[in-house]
Amino acid sequence: MSTSYYWNTFCQTKFGTGVSESIGEEAKKLGFTRVMLCTEKALIDFGVATKVIDILIETGLGVFIYDKCIADAPSHICDEGAAFARKNKIDGIIAVGGGSTLDTAKAVGIILGMGGTTITDYYHSQEAPHKVKLIALPTTSGTGSENTPGAVICDATTGRKEIPVFKADLALVDPVLTYSVPAKVTAATGLDVLAHCAEAITNRNYNAYANIVAKEGIRLTMKYLAMACKDPMNETAREKMALASNLGGMAIAETGCSIGHSFSQTFAAMNHVPHGLGCAWALPSCMTYTARYGRREDVAETADAMGVSYTDQDDAMSIAKALSDRIVAYMKELGVVSIRESGYTLEDCMQAADLFQYDGAFANAPGNPRIEEIKAYIEETYEVYK
Ligand SMILES: [Fe+2]
């Protein structure tokens, strides 16, 4: 195990209830005059992005709305976004949306910075120059993408997830933007936070800083996610989940995810299952997988954060089983549907096994899982939550 590591924080963040109202002045400070507003059509329809747009217009900025962002940030949507930006001669990007929207905006920043036409040319490049800066306003508490260096893009040809690098220049994390998120989406995205934090601790890349922030992310999620689902306008619950999401982003920026995300980024992505739901399904078994191939202290630290008790005599597997039970119970409380209830068979899930090796998170999984271990992991994932 390595004993030295870097600490990095990736993006200046302005955090708090109401901070999105300062978007006009913040955009001006960065020199924006013609803004590309990356968002999702639903956020225009529900008035969430509209509030930001109105402020930008009142500030006197030109606003060019690109509302084609969709789940999984397909590469062709990123490419179209870059062409849209060039056509409208924009000099700043503002992303208002969930993780995929923020990632699409990052990809546009990469294409413009590199002077190219398609993100597919830059999956493995060094970070592009920020010729056009990016302000990120997350509208879900889930991916923490405003605070991660990577953009998770789905290649339109191969269907694989690729993670080119581009950091936002500023994040405005305003819990108010999450108030209209429905309970089902709040639960799935919140469990993505839990997965980020638990996987960041239990993967093979130990980092004390990541563990500290991840443990707080877990504690907040266990305390406030159910509250945010039951009472969407609860200011405290929404604020704490926005913080947890940002902490989760920080944690995975340091150590990455693990085999749980490999399941979501293959099986869930292939079947257009929401990312957070796929991560939730994969998390209980990720804990027992870690106990089998990873370190007891990582499982124990995760248990500490989740409020799961154990004794010095308990081995890694018994702690991990208690963790798995706790996560399953929380998922039940949140009303999360199972893989089976969503209409998938174990055979459907096994289709993803061969794809794990291409997933970015897979290299972080403890052990050296071969196809037999991957299949056993998928089977446990399928069976553990019914
Ligand atoms: Fe995730």
PDB file of N, CA, C and O in Angstrom, residues 284-314:
ATOM      1  N   PRO A 284     -24.548  -2.881  -2.284  1.00  0.00           N
ATOM      2  CA  PRO A 284     -24.438  -3.875  -1.199  1.00  0.00           C
ATOM      3  C   PRO A 284     -23.408  -4.962  -1.527  1.00  0.00           C
ATOM      4  O   PRO A 284     -22.562  -5.309  -0.690  1.00  0.00           O
ATOM      5  N   SER A 285     -23.451  -5.473  -2.743  1.00  0.00           N
ATOM      6  CA  SER A 285     -22.509  -6.541  -3.140  1.00  0.00           C
ATOM      7  C   SER A 285     -21.088  -5.998  -3.299  1.00  0.00           C
ATOM      8  O   SER A 285     -20.115  -6.752  -3.175  1.00  0.00           O
ATOM      9  N   CYS A 286     -20.963  -4.700  -3.570  1.00  0.00           N
ATOM     10  CA  CYS A 286     -19.627  -4.091  -3.650  1.00  0.00           C
ATOM     11  C   CYS A 286     -18.949  -4.172  -2.280  1.00  0.00           C
ATOM     12  O   CYS A 286     -17.736  -4.362  -2.181  1.00  0.00           O
ATOM     13  N   MET A 287     -19.749  -4.050  -1.206  1.00  0.00           N
ATOM     14  CA  MET A 287     -19.176  -4.128   0.148  1.00  0.00           C
ATOM     15  C   MET A 287     -18.665  -5.550   0.433  1.00  0.00           C
ATOM     16  O   MET A 287     -17.564  -5.733   0.941  1.00  0.00           O
ATOM     17  N   THR A 288     -19.445  -6.549   0.086  1.00  0.00           N
ATOM     18  CA  THR A 288     -19.001  -7.933   0.365  1.00  0.00           C
ATOM     19  C   THR A 288     -17.870  -8.334  -0.598  1.00  0.00           C
ATOM     20  O   THR A 288     -16.968  -9.079  -0.216  1.00  0.00           O
ATOM     21  N   TYR A 289     -17.917  -7.800  -1.820  1.00  0.00           N
ATOM     22  CA  TYR A 289     -16.797  -8.049  -2.743  1.00  0.00           C
ATOM     23  C   TYR A 289     -15.494  -7.512  -2.124  1.00  0.00           C
ATOM     24  O   TYR A 289     -14.456  -8.186  -2.121  1.00  0.00           O
ATOM     25  N   THR A 290     -15.574  -6.298  -1.574  1.00  0.00           N
ATOM     26  CA  THR A 290     -14.384  -5.688  -0.974  1.00  0.00           C
ATOM     27  C   THR A 290     -13.869  -6.521   0.189  1.00  0.00           C
ATOM     28  O   THR A 290     -12.659  -6.678   0.374  1.00  0.00           O
ATOM     29  N   ALA A 291     -14.801  -7.060   0.978  1.00  0.00           N
ATOM     30  CA  ALA A 291     -14.380  -7.882   2.125  1.00  0.00           C
ATOM     31  C   ALA A 291     -13.614  -9.112   1.651  1.00  0.00           C
ATOM     32  O   ALA A 291     -12.694  -9.583   2.317  1.00  0.00           O
ATOM     33  N   ARG A 292     -13.990  -9.607   0.493  1.00  0.00           N
ATOM     34  CA  ARG A 292     -13.347 -10.821  -0.045  1.00  0.00           C
ATOM     35  C   ARG A 292     -11.941 -10.503  -0.566  1.00  0.00           C
ATOM     36  O   ARG A 292     -11.023 -11.277  -0.393  1.00  0.00           O
ATOM     37  N   TYR A 293     -11.780  -9.355  -1.213  1.00  0.00           N
ATOM     38  CA  TYR A 293     -10.513  -9.079  -1.921  1.00  0.00           C
ATOM     39  C   TYR A 293      -9.758  -7.863  -1.393  1.00  0.00           C
ATOM     40  O   TYR A 293      -8.622  -7.628  -1.775  1.00  0.00           O
ATOM     41  N   GLY A 294     -10.391  -7.053  -0.562  1.00  0.00           N
ATOM     42  CA  GLY A 294      -9.754  -5.812  -0.118  1.00  0.00           C
ATOM     43  C   GLY A 294      -9.364  -5.842   1.344  1.00  0.00           C
ATOM     44  O   GLY A 294      -9.072  -6.897   1.909  1.00  0.00           O
ATOM     45  N   ARG A 295      -9.390  -4.677   1.981  1.00  0.00           N
ATOM     46  CA  ARG A 295      -8.859  -4.549   3.344  1.00  0.00           C
ATOM     47  C   ARG A 295      -9.985  -4.404   4.375  1.00  0.00           C
ATOM     48  O   ARG A 295     -10.935  -3.656   4.171  1.00  0.00           O
ATOM     49  N   ARG A 296      -9.789  -5.059   5.504  1.00  0.00           N
ATOM     50  CA  ARG A 296     -10.784  -4.982   6.577  1.00  0.00           C
ATOM     51  C   ARG A 296     -10.974  -3.545   7.053  1.00  0.00           C
ATOM     52  O   ARG A 296     -12.097  -3.110   7.317  1.00  0.00           O
ATOM     53  N   GLU A 297      -9.873  -2.785   7.177  1.00  0.00           N
ATOM     54  CA  GLU A 297     -10.002  -1.434   7.739  1.00  0.00           C
ATOM     55  C   GLU A 297     -10.856  -0.516   6.857  1.00  0.00           C
ATOM     56  O   GLU A 297     -11.515   0.395   7.361  1.00  0.00           O
ATOM     57  N   ASP A 298     -10.842  -0.749   5.548  1.00  0.00           N
ATOM     58  CA  ASP A 298     -11.682   0.070   4.666  1.00  0.00           C
ATOM     59  C   ASP A 298     -13.164  -0.221   4.903  1.00  0.00           C
ATOM     60  O   ASP A 298     -14.002   0.686   4.937  1.00  0.00           O
ATOM     61  N   VAL A 299     -13.461  -1.507   5.042  1.00  0.00           N
ATOM     62  CA  VAL A 299     -14.852  -1.903   5.309  1.00  0.00           C
ATOM     63  C   VAL A 299     -15.277  -1.343   6.670  1.00  0.00           C
ATOM     64  O   VAL A 299     -16.391  -0.826   6.828  1.00  0.00           O
ATOM     65  N   ALA A 300     -14.364  -1.406   7.636  1.00  0.00           N
ATOM     66  CA  ALA A 300     -14.684  -0.924   8.987  1.00  0.00           C
ATOM     67  C   ALA A 300     -14.908   0.593   8.989  1.00  0.00           C
ATOM     68  O   ALA A 300     -15.823   1.094   9.654  1.00  0.00           O
ATOM     69  N   GLU A 301     -14.088   1.335   8.233  1.00  0.00           N
ATOM     70  CA  GLU A 301     -14.276   2.796   8.167  1.00  0.00           C
ATOM     71  C   GLU A 301     -15.625   3.143   7.546  1.00  0.00           C
ATOM     72  O   GLU A 301     -16.293   4.090   7.961  1.00  0.00           O
ATOM     73  N   THR A 302     -16.012   2.373   6.531  1.00  0.00           N
ATOM     74  CA  THR A 302     -17.314   2.607   5.894  1.00  0.00           C
ATOM     75  C   THR A 302     -18.435   2.328   6.896  1.00  0.00           C
ATOM     76  O   THR A 302     -19.423   3.074   6.967  1.00  0.00           O
ATOM     77  N   ALA A 303     -18.263   1.269   7.678  1.00  0.00           N
ATOM     78  CA  ALA A 303     -19.261   0.928   8.705  1.00  0.00           C
ATOM     79  C   ALA A 303     -19.352   2.042   9.750  1.00  0.00           C
ATOM     80  O   ALA A 303     -20.451   2.414  10.177  1.00  0.00           O
ATOM     81  N   ASP A 304     -18.202   2.590  10.144  1.00  0.00           N
ATOM     82  CA  ASP A 304     -18.202   3.705  11.109  1.00  0.00           C
ATOM     83  C   ASP A 304     -19.084   4.846  10.591  1.00  0.00           C
ATOM     84  O   ASP A 304     -19.914   5.391  11.308  1.00  0.00           O
ATOM     85  N   ALA A 305     -18.869   5.193   9.328  1.00  0.00           N
ATOM     86  CA  ALA A 305     -19.605   6.329   8.753  1.00  0.00           C
ATOM     87  C   ALA A 305     -21.086   6.026   8.616  1.00  0.00           C
ATOM     88  O   ALA A 305     -21.928   6.912   8.748  1.00  0.00           O
ATOM     89  N   MET A 306     -21.413   4.747   8.373  1.00  0.00           N
ATOM     90  CA  MET A 306     -22.813   4.385   8.139  1.00  0.00           C
ATOM     91  C   MET A 306     -23.542   4.085   9.444  1.00  0.00           C
ATOM     92  O   MET A 306     -24.736   3.779   9.434  1.00  0.00           O
ATOM     93  N   GLY A 307     -22.813   4.120  10.545  1.00  0.00           N
ATOM     94  CA  GLY A 307     -23.441   3.826  11.830  1.00  0.00           C
ATOM     95  C   GLY A 307     -23.717   2.355  12.030  1.00  0.00           C
ATOM     96  O   GLY A 307     -24.645   1.979  12.758  1.00  0.00           O
ATOM     97  N   VAL A 308     -22.946   1.507  11.365  1.00  0.00           N
ATOM     98  CA  VAL A 308     -23.106   0.052  11.501  1.00  0.00           C
ATOM     99  C   VAL A 308     -22.087  -0.425  12.544  1.00  0.00           C
ATOM    100  O   VAL A 308     -20.885  -0.190  12.386  1.00  0.00           O
ATOM    101  N   SER A 309     -22.567  -1.093  13.582  1.00  0.00           N
ATOM    102  CA  SER A 309     -21.644  -1.472  14.659  1.00  0.00           C
ATOM    103  C   SER A 309     -20.992  -2.830  14.400  1.00  0.00           C
ATOM    104  O   SER A 309     -21.549  -3.676  13.696  1.00  0.00           O
ATOM    105  N   TYR A 310     -19.809  -3.008  14.962  1.00  0.00           N
ATOM    106  CA  TYR A 310     -19.049  -4.264  14.832  1.00  0.00           C
ATOM    107  C   TYR A 310     -18.072  -4.320  15.996  1.00  0.00           C
ATOM    108  O   TYR A 310     -17.888  -3.326  16.711  1.00  0.00           O
ATOM    109  N   THR A 311     -17.474  -5.486  16.194  1.00  0.00           N
ATOM    110  CA  THR A 311     -16.500  -5.631  17.277  1.00  0.00           C
ATOM    111  C   THR A 311     -15.117  -5.910  16.690  1.00  0.00           C
ATOM    112  O   THR A 311     -14.993  -6.192  15.488  1.00  0.00           O
ATOM    113  N   ASP A 312     -14.088  -5.842  17.539  1.00  0.00           N
ATOM    114  CA  ASP A 312     -12.724  -6.142  17.078  1.00  0.00           C
ATOM    115  C   ASP A 312     -12.607  -7.575  16.565  1.00  0.00           C
ATOM    116  O   ASP A 312     -11.716  -7.888  15.787  1.00  0.00           O
ATOM    117  N   GLN A 313     -13.495  -8.431  17.051  1.00  0.00           N
ATOM    118  CA  GLN A 313     -13.421  -9.837  16.641  1.00  0.00           C
ATOM    119  C   GLN A 313     -14.074 -10.079  15.276  1.00  0.00           C
ATOM    120  O   GLN A 313     -13.827 -11.099  14.644  1.00  0.00           O
ATOM    121  N   ASP A 314     -14.899  -9.146  14.830  1.00  0.00           N
ATOM    122  CA  ASP A 314     -15.591  -9.357  13.542  1.00  0.00           C
ATOM    123  C   ASP A 314     -14.607  -9.270  12.388  1.00  0.00           C
ATOM    124  O   ASP A 314     -13.799  -8.335  12.321  1.00  0.00           O
TER     125      ASP A 314
END
